[in-house]
Coordinates of C-alpha atoms and ligand atoms in Angstrom, one line a residue:
M1 CA -86.2 -44.2 -26.2
L2 CA -88.7 -45.9 -23.7
A3 CA -87.5 -47.8 -21.2
P4 CA -88.6 -51.7 -20.8
R5 CA -91.6 -51.7 -18.8
E6 CA -94.3 -54.0 -18.0
S7 CA -97.7 -53.1 -18.6
R8 CA -101.1 -54.7 -19.6
S9 CA -100.0 -55.2 -23.0
R10 CA -96.2 -55.9 -22.7
E11 CA -93.9 -58.2 -21.3
C12 CA -90.6 -58.0 -20.3
R13 CA -87.5 -60.7 -19.7
R14 CA -84.2 -59.7 -18.5
L15 CA -81.5 -61.8 -20.0
D16 CA -79.4 -61.7 -16.7
G17 CA -77.2 -64.6 -15.6
L18 CA -74.5 -66.6 -17.3
W19 CA -73.6 -66.2 -21.0
R20 CA -71.2 -68.3 -23.0
F21 CA -68.0 -65.8 -23.5
R22 CA -64.9 -65.7 -25.5
F23 CA -62.1 -63.4 -25.7
D24 CA -60.8 -62.6 -29.5
P25 CA -57.1 -61.2 -29.5
G26 CA -56.8 -62.4 -32.8
T27 CA -60.1 -61.2 -34.4
E28 CA -61.3 -64.3 -35.6
G29 CA -64.8 -64.3 -34.6
T30 CA -65.8 -62.2 -37.6
T31 CA -64.2 -64.1 -40.3
G32 CA -65.2 -67.3 -38.6
R33 CA -68.9 -66.3 -38.4
W34 CA -68.7 -67.2 -34.6
W35 CA -72.5 -65.8 -34.1
Q36 CA -73.7 -69.2 -36.4
E37 CA -73.0 -72.0 -34.0
P38 CA -72.7 -72.3 -30.3
L39 CA -69.7 -70.4 -29.4
R40 CA -66.7 -72.9 -29.3
G41 CA -64.1 -73.0 -26.5
A42 CA -66.5 -70.8 -24.7
R43 CA -66.3 -70.0 -20.7
E44 CA -68.9 -68.4 -18.6
M45 CA -69.5 -64.8 -17.8
A46 CA -71.6 -62.9 -15.7
V47 CA -73.9 -60.2 -17.4
P48 CA -74.3 -57.5 -16.2
A49 CA -71.0 -56.9 -15.2
S50 CA -67.7 -56.0 -16.4
Y51 CA -65.7 -59.2 -17.7
N52 CA -62.4 -57.2 -16.4
D53 CA -62.1 -58.0 -12.8
L54 CA -63.7 -61.4 -12.9
V55 CA -60.8 -63.0 -14.9
T56 CA -57.2 -63.8 -13.4
D57 CA -54.9 -63.3 -16.4
A58 CA -53.5 -59.8 -16.6
G59 CA -53.8 -59.6 -20.7
E60 CA -57.0 -60.6 -20.4
R61 CA -57.7 -57.8 -17.8
E62 CA -56.2 -55.8 -20.1
H63 CA -57.6 -57.3 -23.5
V64 CA -57.9 -54.7 -26.1
G65 CA -60.2 -55.9 -29.0
D66 CA -63.2 -57.8 -29.3
V67 CA -65.0 -60.3 -27.2
W68 CA -68.3 -62.8 -27.5
Y69 CA -71.2 -62.9 -25.7
Q70 CA -73.8 -65.6 -26.5
R71 CA -76.8 -67.4 -24.7
D72 CA -80.0 -68.8 -25.8
V73 CA -83.2 -67.8 -25.0
Q74 CA -86.6 -69.1 -24.9
V75 CA -88.9 -67.1 -26.5
P76 CA -92.4 -67.5 -24.9
A77 CA -95.2 -69.2 -26.7
T78 CA -97.6 -66.5 -25.5
W79 CA -95.7 -63.8 -27.7
E80 CA -97.1 -65.2 -31.0
G81 CA -98.8 -62.3 -32.5
Q82 CA -96.8 -59.8 -30.4
R83 CA -93.9 -57.4 -31.7
I84 CA -90.5 -58.7 -30.0
V85 CA -87.5 -56.6 -29.2
L86 CA -84.2 -57.2 -27.7
R87 CA -82.7 -54.4 -26.1
C88 CA -79.2 -53.7 -24.8
D89 CA -78.9 -51.3 -21.9
A90 CA -75.3 -50.8 -22.1
A91 CA -72.7 -52.4 -24.4
T92 CA -69.4 -50.8 -23.7
H93 CA -68.4 -49.4 -25.8
R94 CA -69.2 -50.9 -29.6
A95 CA -71.4 -53.8 -30.2
T96 CA -72.8 -55.8 -33.2
V97 CA -75.9 -57.9 -32.4
W98 CA -77.1 -61.2 -34.0
A99 CA -80.6 -63.2 -33.5
G100 CA -79.5 -66.3 -34.6
D101 CA -78.0 -66.1 -38.3
T102 CA -79.3 -62.4 -38.5
E103 CA -77.5 -59.4 -37.8
V104 CA -80.0 -57.4 -35.8
A105 CA -78.1 -54.6 -34.4
G106 CA -75.2 -52.4 -34.0
H107 CA -74.3 -49.4 -31.8
A108 CA -71.5 -47.4 -30.6
G109 CA -71.4 -45.6 -27.5
G110 CA -70.8 -47.6 -24.5
Y111 CA -73.2 -45.9 -21.8
T112 CA -76.7 -46.0 -23.9
P113 CA -79.2 -48.6 -24.9
F114 CA -80.1 -49.7 -28.4
E115 CA -82.4 -52.1 -29.4
A116 CA -84.0 -54.1 -32.7
D117 CA -87.2 -55.1 -33.5
V118 CA -86.7 -59.2 -33.8
T119 CA -90.3 -60.2 -34.5
D120 CA -89.0 -61.8 -37.8
H121 CA -86.1 -63.4 -36.5
L122 CA -87.1 -65.5 -33.4
R123 CA -89.9 -68.0 -33.4
C124 CA -92.4 -68.0 -30.4
G125 CA -92.4 -71.3 -28.2
E126 CA -88.7 -72.0 -29.4
S127 CA -85.0 -71.4 -28.2
A128 CA -83.2 -68.4 -30.1
R129 CA -79.6 -67.7 -29.7
I130 CA -78.3 -64.5 -29.2
T131 CA -75.0 -63.4 -29.7
I132 CA -73.1 -60.2 -29.1
R133 CA -69.8 -58.8 -30.5
L134 CA -68.6 -56.5 -28.0
N135 CA -65.2 -54.6 -28.7
N136 CA -63.9 -51.8 -26.1
E137 CA -61.3 -50.1 -28.4
L138 CA -61.3 -46.1 -27.7
T139 CA -59.8 -44.1 -30.7
M140 CA -59.9 -40.7 -31.7
A141 CA -63.2 -41.4 -33.5
T142 CA -64.9 -42.3 -29.9
I143 CA -66.3 -40.5 -26.9
P144 CA -64.4 -41.2 -24.8
P145 CA -61.2 -40.6 -27.1
G146 CA -58.1 -43.1 -27.0
V147 CA -55.1 -44.4 -28.6
I148 CA -54.5 -47.9 -29.4
S149 CA -50.5 -49.1 -29.9
V150 CA -49.1 -52.3 -30.6
S151 CA -46.2 -53.3 -28.1
A152 CA -43.1 -55.5 -29.6
S153 CA -44.7 -58.6 -28.6
G154 CA -47.5 -57.7 -30.6
R155 CA -50.0 -57.0 -27.7
R156 CA -52.3 -54.3 -28.5
K157 CA -52.3 -51.5 -25.6
Q158 CA -54.8 -49.2 -24.9
R159 CA -54.3 -45.6 -23.9
Y160 CA -56.7 -43.0 -22.6
F161 CA -57.1 -39.3 -21.3
H162 CA -59.5 -40.3 -18.4
D163 CA -58.9 -41.0 -14.8
F164 CA -61.0 -44.1 -14.8
F165 CA -60.3 -48.1 -15.7
N166 CA -61.7 -48.4 -19.2
Y167 CA -64.1 -51.3 -18.0
A168 CA -66.1 -53.0 -20.6
G169 CA -68.6 -55.9 -21.1
L170 CA -72.5 -56.1 -20.8
H171 CA -72.6 -53.4 -18.3
R172 CA -76.2 -53.7 -17.7
P173 CA -79.1 -55.6 -18.7
V174 CA -80.3 -57.2 -21.9
W175 CA -83.8 -57.7 -22.5
L176 CA -86.0 -59.4 -24.7
Y177 CA -89.7 -57.5 -24.5
S178 CA -93.1 -57.5 -26.4
T179 CA -95.3 -55.4 -27.4
P180 CA -98.5 -55.3 -29.4
R181 CA -97.8 -54.7 -33.1
S182 CA -99.5 -51.1 -32.8
Y183 CA -97.9 -49.5 -30.0
V184 CA -96.3 -46.2 -28.2
A185 CA -92.7 -46.0 -29.9
D186 CA -91.5 -42.8 -27.6
L187 CA -92.9 -40.4 -25.6
S188 CA -91.8 -36.9 -24.3
V189 CA -93.2 -35.1 -21.3
T190 CA -92.4 -31.6 -20.4
T191 CA -93.9 -29.9 -17.1
A192 CA -94.6 -26.4 -15.7
F193 CA -95.6 -25.2 -12.6
D194 CA -96.4 -21.9 -11.2
P195 CA -95.5 -21.8 -7.3
R196 CA -97.5 -18.7 -6.7
T197 CA -100.8 -20.4 -7.7
G198 CA -100.0 -24.2 -7.7
A199 CA -100.9 -24.8 -11.1
G200 CA -99.2 -27.5 -13.1
R201 CA -99.2 -28.7 -16.7
V202 CA -98.0 -31.8 -18.2
S203 CA -97.2 -31.5 -21.9
Y204 CA -97.1 -35.0 -23.5
H205 CA -95.9 -36.3 -27.2
A206 CA -96.3 -39.7 -28.0
V207 CA -94.9 -41.4 -30.9
V208 CA -97.2 -44.2 -32.5
A209 CA -96.8 -46.8 -34.7
G210 CA -99.5 -48.9 -36.4
T211 CA -103.4 -48.2 -36.2
G212 CA -106.0 -47.4 -33.2
P213 CA -106.7 -44.2 -31.4
T214 CA -104.0 -42.7 -28.9
S215 CA -104.8 -41.0 -25.6
A216 CA -103.5 -40.2 -22.1
V217 CA -104.5 -40.2 -18.7
L218 CA -102.3 -38.5 -15.7
R219 CA -103.0 -40.1 -12.3
D220 CA -101.9 -39.3 -8.8
A221 CA -100.0 -41.5 -6.7
A222 CA -102.9 -43.1 -5.7
G223 CA -104.1 -43.8 -9.2
E224 CA -106.9 -41.5 -9.5
A225 CA -107.3 -39.8 -12.7
V226 CA -106.4 -36.0 -12.3
A227 CA -106.7 -35.1 -16.1
D228 CA -106.6 -37.1 -19.6
G229 CA -106.3 -36.2 -23.0
A230 CA -107.0 -37.6 -26.7
G231 CA -104.4 -37.9 -29.2
A232 CA -100.6 -38.3 -29.6
D233 CA -100.1 -34.9 -28.0
G234 CA -101.7 -33.0 -25.4
V235 CA -101.6 -30.6 -22.5
L236 CA -102.9 -31.6 -19.3
P237 CA -103.7 -28.7 -16.6
V238 CA -102.9 -29.9 -12.9
P239 CA -104.5 -27.3 -10.8
G240 CA -103.1 -27.6 -7.2
A241 CA -100.5 -29.8 -8.4
R242 CA -98.2 -31.6 -5.9
A243 CA -94.4 -30.3 -7.2
W244 CA -91.7 -32.6 -7.4
G245 CA -88.7 -31.7 -5.5
P246 CA -85.9 -33.3 -3.0
D247 CA -88.1 -32.6 0.1
D248 CA -91.3 -34.4 -1.7
P249 CA -90.0 -36.4 -4.7
Y250 CA -94.0 -36.8 -5.6
L251 CA -94.8 -38.4 -8.9
Y252 CA -97.8 -38.7 -10.8
R253 CA -98.3 -41.5 -13.7
L254 CA -99.3 -40.8 -17.2
D255 CA -100.8 -43.7 -19.0
V256 CA -100.6 -43.4 -22.5
R257 CA -102.6 -45.9 -24.7
H258 CA -102.1 -46.4 -28.4
G259 CA -104.5 -49.2 -30.0
P260 CA -103.9 -52.3 -27.6
D261 CA -100.9 -50.9 -26.1
E262 CA -100.3 -49.2 -22.7
F263 CA -97.3 -47.4 -21.3
S264 CA -96.9 -45.8 -18.0
L265 CA -94.6 -43.3 -17.3
P266 CA -93.6 -41.4 -13.8
V267 CA -93.8 -37.8 -14.2
G268 CA -92.4 -35.2 -11.7
I269 CA -94.1 -32.0 -12.1
R270 CA -91.4 -29.3 -11.7
T271 CA -89.4 -26.0 -13.5
V272 CA -85.7 -25.7 -13.4
Q273 CA -84.3 -22.2 -14.1
V274 CA -81.4 -20.1 -13.8
E275 CA -82.0 -16.4 -13.1
G276 CA -78.9 -14.4 -12.7
P277 CA -76.6 -16.1 -10.1
R278 CA -79.3 -18.7 -9.0
L279 CA -80.4 -22.1 -9.9
L280 CA -84.3 -22.3 -9.5
L281 CA -86.5 -25.3 -9.0
N282 CA -89.8 -24.5 -8.6
G283 CA -89.2 -20.9 -8.5
E284 CA -87.1 -21.3 -5.3
P285 CA -83.0 -21.2 -5.2
V286 CA -81.6 -24.4 -4.8
A287 CA -78.2 -25.0 -3.2
L288 CA -76.6 -28.5 -4.5
R289 CA -74.6 -30.5 -2.1
G290 CA -73.2 -33.9 -3.4
F291 CA -70.7 -35.5 -5.2
G292 CA -69.2 -36.6 -8.6
M293 CA -69.5 -40.4 -8.5
H294 CA -68.7 -43.3 -10.7
E295 CA -70.4 -46.3 -11.4
D296 CA -67.8 -48.5 -9.9
S297 CA -67.6 -51.6 -7.3
A298 CA -65.3 -54.3 -6.7
L299 CA -65.9 -57.3 -9.2
H300 CA -68.8 -55.8 -11.1
G301 CA -66.7 -53.0 -12.1
K302 CA -69.0 -50.7 -14.1
G303 CA -71.8 -53.5 -14.2
H304 CA -75.0 -52.5 -13.0
D305 CA -75.8 -53.9 -9.4
D306 CA -78.9 -52.8 -7.5
A307 CA -77.6 -53.8 -4.3
R308 CA -74.2 -51.0 -4.6
M309 CA -77.3 -48.4 -5.9
V310 CA -79.3 -49.2 -2.9
R311 CA -76.3 -48.3 -0.8
D312 CA -75.1 -45.6 -2.7
F313 CA -78.6 -43.6 -2.3
A314 CA -78.5 -44.9 1.5
L315 CA -75.1 -43.1 2.2
L316 CA -75.9 -40.0 -0.3
K317 CA -79.3 -39.6 2.2
W318 CA -77.0 -40.3 5.3
V319 CA -74.4 -37.9 4.6
G320 CA -77.1 -35.2 3.6
A321 CA -76.3 -35.0 0.0
N322 CA -79.4 -33.6 -2.2
S323 CA -77.6 -34.1 -5.6
F324 CA -74.6 -35.7 -7.7
R325 CA -73.3 -35.6 -10.9
T326 CA -73.2 -38.8 -13.4
S327 CA -69.4 -38.1 -13.7
H328 CA -68.5 -39.1 -16.6
Y329 CA -71.1 -41.0 -18.3
P330 CA -74.7 -41.2 -18.5
Y331 CA -75.4 -44.1 -15.2
A332 CA -78.3 -47.1 -15.6
E333 CA -81.4 -46.0 -16.0
E334 CA -82.4 -47.7 -13.0
V335 CA -80.4 -45.0 -11.3
L336 CA -82.3 -42.1 -12.6
D337 CA -85.9 -43.8 -12.0
Y338 CA -84.5 -44.3 -8.3
A339 CA -83.2 -40.7 -8.3
D340 CA -86.5 -39.7 -9.3
R341 CA -88.2 -41.6 -6.4
Q342 CA -85.6 -40.4 -3.6
G343 CA -85.7 -36.9 -4.7
L344 CA -82.0 -36.8 -5.9
L345 CA -81.0 -34.0 -8.1
V346 CA -78.9 -35.1 -10.9
I347 CA -76.6 -33.5 -13.4
D348 CA -76.4 -35.9 -16.4
E349 CA -73.2 -36.1 -18.2
T350 CA -72.0 -37.8 -21.7
P351 CA -69.1 -39.9 -21.9
A352 CA -67.1 -37.0 -23.4
V353 CA -64.4 -37.1 -21.0
G354 CA -60.5 -36.9 -21.9
L355 CA -60.9 -34.3 -24.5
H356 CA -57.8 -32.5 -23.4
L357 CA -54.7 -34.4 -25.0
S358 CA -52.1 -32.3 -22.8
L359 CA -53.6 -32.4 -19.5
G360 CA -51.3 -33.6 -16.5
H361 CA -50.3 -36.8 -16.0
M362 CA -52.6 -38.6 -18.8
G363 CA -51.6 -36.5 -21.6
D364 CA -48.5 -34.9 -23.5
A365 CA -47.4 -31.8 -22.9
G366 CA -47.9 -29.2 -25.4
A367 CA -50.6 -31.6 -27.4
R368 CA -53.6 -29.9 -29.5
T369 CA -56.9 -31.2 -28.9
F370 CA -59.3 -30.0 -31.0
G371 CA -58.8 -30.3 -35.1
P372 CA -58.0 -33.2 -37.7
G373 CA -56.2 -36.2 -36.6
A374 CA -57.3 -35.3 -32.6
I375 CA -60.5 -34.7 -31.5
G376 CA -62.1 -33.7 -34.9
E377 CA -65.1 -34.4 -37.4
P378 CA -65.4 -38.1 -36.4
A379 CA -65.2 -37.6 -32.5
A380 CA -67.8 -34.4 -32.8
E381 CA -70.0 -36.7 -34.5
A382 CA -69.9 -39.6 -31.9
H383 CA -70.2 -36.8 -29.6
G384 CA -73.2 -35.6 -31.2
A385 CA -74.7 -39.0 -31.2
A386 CA -74.0 -39.5 -27.4
L387 CA -75.9 -36.0 -26.4
R388 CA -78.8 -37.0 -28.5
E389 CA -78.9 -40.6 -27.2
L390 CA -78.8 -39.2 -23.3
I391 CA -81.5 -36.6 -24.1
S392 CA -83.5 -39.0 -25.8
R393 CA -83.2 -41.6 -23.0
D394 CA -83.2 -39.3 -19.9
R395 CA -85.3 -36.0 -20.7
N396 CA -88.7 -37.4 -19.0
H397 CA -86.7 -37.9 -15.6
P398 CA -88.0 -35.2 -12.9
S399 CA -84.3 -35.5 -10.9
V400 CA -82.0 -34.5 -14.2
I401 CA -81.8 -30.7 -13.8
A402 CA -79.2 -30.0 -16.4
W403 CA -77.5 -31.6 -19.4
S404 CA -73.4 -31.6 -18.7
V405 CA -71.8 -31.8 -22.4
A406 CA -68.6 -32.7 -21.3
N407 CA -66.0 -33.0 -18.4
E408 CA -63.0 -31.0 -18.6
P409 CA -62.1 -30.3 -22.5
D410 CA -59.3 -28.0 -23.4
T411 CA -61.4 -25.3 -23.7
A412 CA -58.3 -23.0 -23.6
E413 CA -57.5 -24.2 -27.1
P414 CA -59.3 -21.3 -29.5
A415 CA -60.5 -24.2 -31.6
A416 CA -62.6 -25.6 -28.5
R417 CA -65.4 -22.6 -29.4
G418 CA -66.0 -24.1 -33.1
Y419 CA -66.3 -27.8 -31.8
F420 CA -68.7 -26.9 -28.8
A421 CA -71.0 -24.1 -30.1
P422 CA -72.8 -26.8 -32.5
L423 CA -73.1 -29.2 -30.1
V424 CA -74.5 -26.6 -27.3
S425 CA -77.1 -25.6 -29.6
A426 CA -78.3 -29.2 -30.6
V427 CA -78.8 -30.0 -26.9
R428 CA -81.2 -26.4 -26.6
E429 CA -83.0 -27.6 -29.5
L430 CA -83.5 -31.1 -28.0
D431 CA -84.4 -29.8 -24.7
P432 CA -84.7 -26.2 -24.3
S433 CA -86.3 -27.0 -20.7
R434 CA -83.1 -27.7 -19.1
P435 CA -80.0 -25.8 -18.4
V436 CA -76.9 -27.1 -20.0
C437 CA -73.4 -27.2 -18.4
F438 CA -69.7 -28.8 -18.6
A439 CA -67.0 -29.4 -16.0
N440 CA -64.3 -26.9 -16.8
V441 CA -60.7 -27.8 -16.1
A442 CA -58.0 -25.8 -14.2
T443 CA -56.1 -25.1 -16.9
A444 CA -58.8 -23.2 -18.9
P445 CA -59.5 -20.3 -16.1
P446 CA -62.0 -17.3 -16.4
E447 CA -59.2 -15.5 -18.3
A448 CA -58.2 -18.4 -20.7
D449 CA -61.5 -20.3 -21.3
V450 CA -63.5 -19.9 -24.8
V451 CA -66.5 -21.2 -24.3
T452 CA -68.1 -20.6 -20.9
D453 CA -70.7 -17.8 -22.3
L454 CA -72.3 -20.5 -24.2
F455 CA -73.6 -22.4 -21.3
D456 CA -76.1 -21.5 -18.2
L457 CA -74.0 -22.7 -15.2
I458 CA -70.6 -22.2 -14.4
C459 CA -69.1 -25.8 -13.4
V460 CA -65.4 -25.9 -12.1
N461 CA -63.2 -28.6 -11.3
R462 CA -60.7 -27.1 -8.8
Y463 CA -58.0 -29.3 -7.2
Y464 CA -56.5 -26.3 -4.9
G465 CA -54.4 -28.0 -2.2
W466 CA -54.0 -31.0 -4.1
Y467 CA -52.5 -30.7 -7.7
A468 CA -52.3 -26.9 -7.1
D469 CA -50.4 -26.1 -4.0
P470 CA -50.0 -29.5 -2.9
G471 CA -49.8 -29.7 0.9
D472 CA -50.0 -25.9 1.1
L473 CA -53.9 -25.3 2.5
E474 CA -53.1 -21.3 3.1
A475 CA -51.8 -20.7 -0.3
A476 CA -54.6 -23.1 -1.7
E477 CA -57.2 -21.1 -0.1
R478 CA -56.0 -17.8 -1.8
G479 CA -55.9 -19.4 -5.1
L480 CA -59.4 -20.9 -4.7
E481 CA -60.8 -17.8 -3.6
A482 CA -59.4 -15.4 -6.0
E483 CA -60.5 -17.7 -9.0
L484 CA -64.1 -18.2 -7.9
R485 CA -64.3 -14.4 -7.5
A486 CA -63.1 -14.4 -11.2
W487 CA -65.9 -16.5 -12.4
A488 CA -68.4 -14.8 -10.3
R489 CA -68.1 -11.7 -12.5
Q490 CA -69.8 -13.5 -15.0
G491 CA -72.8 -13.4 -13.2
K492 CA -73.8 -16.9 -13.4
P493 CA -74.4 -19.6 -10.7
I494 CA -71.3 -21.7 -10.0
L495 CA -71.1 -25.3 -9.1
V496 CA -67.7 -26.3 -7.9
T497 CA -68.3 -30.1 -9.6
E498 CA -65.1 -31.2 -8.1
F499 CA -62.7 -30.7 -5.5
G500 CA -60.8 -32.8 -2.9
A501 CA -57.9 -35.0 -1.8
D502 CA -56.6 -38.8 -2.2
A503 CA -57.4 -40.3 1.2
L504 CA -55.6 -43.5 2.1
P505 CA -58.2 -45.2 4.3
G506 CA -56.3 -45.6 7.9
L507 CA -53.6 -43.2 7.0
H508 CA -53.5 -40.7 9.8
A509 CA -51.5 -37.1 10.4
L510 CA -51.1 -34.5 12.7
P511 CA -50.7 -32.0 11.1
P512 CA -52.4 -33.1 8.2
T513 CA -50.1 -33.8 5.3
M514 CA -51.4 -35.3 1.7
W515 CA -52.9 -38.8 1.5
S516 CA -54.0 -39.0 4.8
E517 CA -57.6 -38.8 6.0
D518 CA -57.1 -35.7 8.2
Y519 CA -55.6 -33.7 5.2
Q520 CA -58.7 -34.7 3.1
V521 CA -61.1 -33.3 5.8
A522 CA -58.7 -30.2 6.3
L523 CA -58.9 -29.5 2.5
I524 CA -62.6 -30.1 2.2
T525 CA -63.0 -27.6 5.3
M526 CA -60.9 -25.3 4.0
S527 CA -62.8 -25.0 0.2
L528 CA -66.4 -25.0 1.9
R529 CA -65.2 -22.2 3.9
V530 CA -64.2 -20.3 0.6
F531 CA -67.5 -21.4 -1.1
R532 CA -69.5 -19.9 1.8
R533 CA -68.1 -16.4 1.1
I534 CA -69.0 -16.3 -2.4
P535 CA -72.8 -15.9 -2.8
E536 CA -72.6 -17.3 -6.5
V537 CA -71.5 -20.6 -5.6
I538 CA -74.9 -22.3 -5.5
G539 CA -73.4 -25.9 -5.3
E540 CA -70.5 -28.1 -4.0
H541 CA -69.6 -31.9 -5.4
V542 CA -66.8 -33.3 -3.6
W543 CA -64.7 -35.4 -5.8
N544 CA -65.5 -38.1 -5.2
F545 CA -68.3 -40.1 -3.2
A546 CA -66.1 -43.3 -3.5
D547 CA -62.7 -44.7 -4.3
F548 CA -62.6 -46.1 -7.6
A549 CA -60.9 -48.3 -10.2
T550 CA -58.2 -46.3 -12.6
A551 CA -55.7 -47.5 -15.1
Q552 CA -52.5 -48.5 -13.0
A553 CA -50.2 -45.3 -12.6
V554 CA -47.5 -44.4 -9.9
H555 CA -49.8 -41.7 -8.6
R556 CA -53.1 -44.2 -8.2
P557 CA -52.2 -46.6 -5.8
G558 CA -54.7 -49.1 -6.2
G559 CA -57.2 -46.7 -8.1
N560 CA -58.2 -43.3 -7.1
H561 CA -58.7 -42.5 -3.3
K562 CA -60.5 -38.8 -3.2
G563 CA -63.8 -41.1 -2.3
V564 CA -65.2 -39.7 1.2
F565 CA -66.2 -43.4 1.2
T566 CA -64.4 -46.5 0.6
R567 CA -64.4 -48.7 -2.5
D568 CA -67.0 -51.1 -0.4
R569 CA -68.8 -48.0 0.6
Q570 CA -67.7 -47.4 4.3
P571 CA -67.2 -43.7 5.7
K572 CA -63.9 -42.2 5.9
P573 CA -63.7 -39.5 8.7
A574 CA -64.5 -36.7 5.5
A575 CA -68.2 -38.5 5.4
W576 CA -68.7 -38.0 8.9
F577 CA -67.5 -34.4 8.4
L578 CA -70.0 -33.5 5.8
R579 CA -72.8 -35.2 7.3
E580 CA -72.4 -32.8 10.2
L581 CA -72.4 -30.2 7.9
W582 CA -74.9 -31.0 5.6
T583 CA -77.4 -32.5 8.2
G584 CA -76.8 -30.2 10.8
P585 CA -78.6 -26.8 11.7
P586 CA -77.9 -23.7 9.3
P587 CA -74.4 -22.4 9.9
G588 CA -75.9 -19.2 11.7
Q589 CA -77.3 -21.7 14.5
R590 CA -74.4 -23.7 15.1
S591 CA -73.0 -23.8 18.7
S592 CA -69.5 -23.7 17.2
G593 CA -70.4 -20.5 15.1
Ligands
GCB601 C1 -60.6 -34.4 -12.4 C2 -61.2 -35.4 -13.3 C3 -61.6 -36.8 -12.7 C4 -60.4 -37.2 -12.1 C5 -60.2 -36.4 -10.8 C6 -58.7 -36.8 -10.0 O1 -60.4 -33.2 -12.9 O2 -62.3 -34.8 -13.8 O3 -62.0 -37.5 -13.6 O4 -60.3 -38.4 -11.3 O5 -59.7 -35.2 -11.5 O6 -58.9 -37.1 -8.9 O7 -57.4 -36.6 -10.5

């Protein structure tokens, strides 16, 4: 799906700002047809944002069920004769949309966009009422999964199996945009690059609607045409290509025209391959340094915020990171656009988190995960849709170097194989150009895991020194090394997608003990020492970039504190330590050895 982007033929209006808003605890809105008139008894709510941290009532913060957003929008008179599209970048987790009295769209999945052609439902030059019913319920048919119960007082409660707060709302921009009636409906590119000769290639495939000729021009960053093609499909050779990479995130631009419409796509020419235990970018081995992150901040919750994004990337650069994982859901498309321009490598993850119903403090001991009544066919369908939407949205980003199908599913359960095999095949069919991975959980070590052979990279989340061997870094070091060496025998690149310790800002302890900032540094130091001893470990992603909000729990004092930055994006000592390591001279050339 194409991002809303202005061009000579397209205009975009972002419907950000204050919308009318109402909680609907009694689910009265649907029977009362609340979309048919201005929302009665409404308050105002910020968009984009989660609503949860903008209210003062506990019941509202933890509300489970429908909420309603509504606003009027003036449709430009100049759009007469154009096609008009209404688009939501993210409505978490399920939404139905009305333009005036007409239902125009419905969507499940809280982190990918959807849109509707509303040309016939709006009048140019007039005001239109847009209403969105949003629902935040997680069930065994949703990704991520959850369970809803009703308390003695009749209040609905949401339980879930993942470790971040179930924020909800219109989390990303809502758009009204225009295109000509004949238009470029979709576009995909793949690129090739030969590092020996510098020969590059951009293959494009456009889906078009309506009449008119289709053509494409590839331009360099200065706007000079370097290749062109006629038709909806083409292969554009780029001799002497400037390859995209972290050190030089060079972007070409592909201008595709169909009839009167023009759509421009930034294109980075690069290749990603897995060869034995190495990950190659443009034919060269690459080592990943970075973090699992979250879209999370005070007040905004999971609402996209350009200010937070700019600060986060500034900190990623400052600390010397070259990569991150969009744990545990697709991030705003603005983030991937920015990563393309900044040269950050991204492991792009679906919202399939919490597919492990017996895990630790969030699950029930002994519970089975995969099968009817649990993570069964409905969840698999939702998971497949989430994968298709992720790939359709993000496949053109050079920054995206791998697809992560899930985080910490119970892959020690034999039924996990039947669940994952078709999903992995679907991903490979949709995009044969990128490696596929998932983040493995501690309860599925190499001798128990039943799915890793289906994937290209071995990604493991390990908490030696925290959940395993808590407070005992000596035992942790032995355990971590033994397990990574066992994984290394599979001959694939290993990326440690999570390791770390909670550190309460300002808490110190000598010798280092758990929860102190000193222990966080000590655990990270120990882990990195182990990784450096195992050549198959090609990447280290600390959990987490910054502290983040979780469901309330006795072990989560004001959230998860495994960030090396605080929630307001200031460095803990671990961030200074990583900066020294990741931006300093290579290990062999350090004065301290
Ligand atoms: C994990 C999860 C992550 C949690 C983290 C923790 O394994 O993947 O979502 O936040 O552990 O801190 O417990």
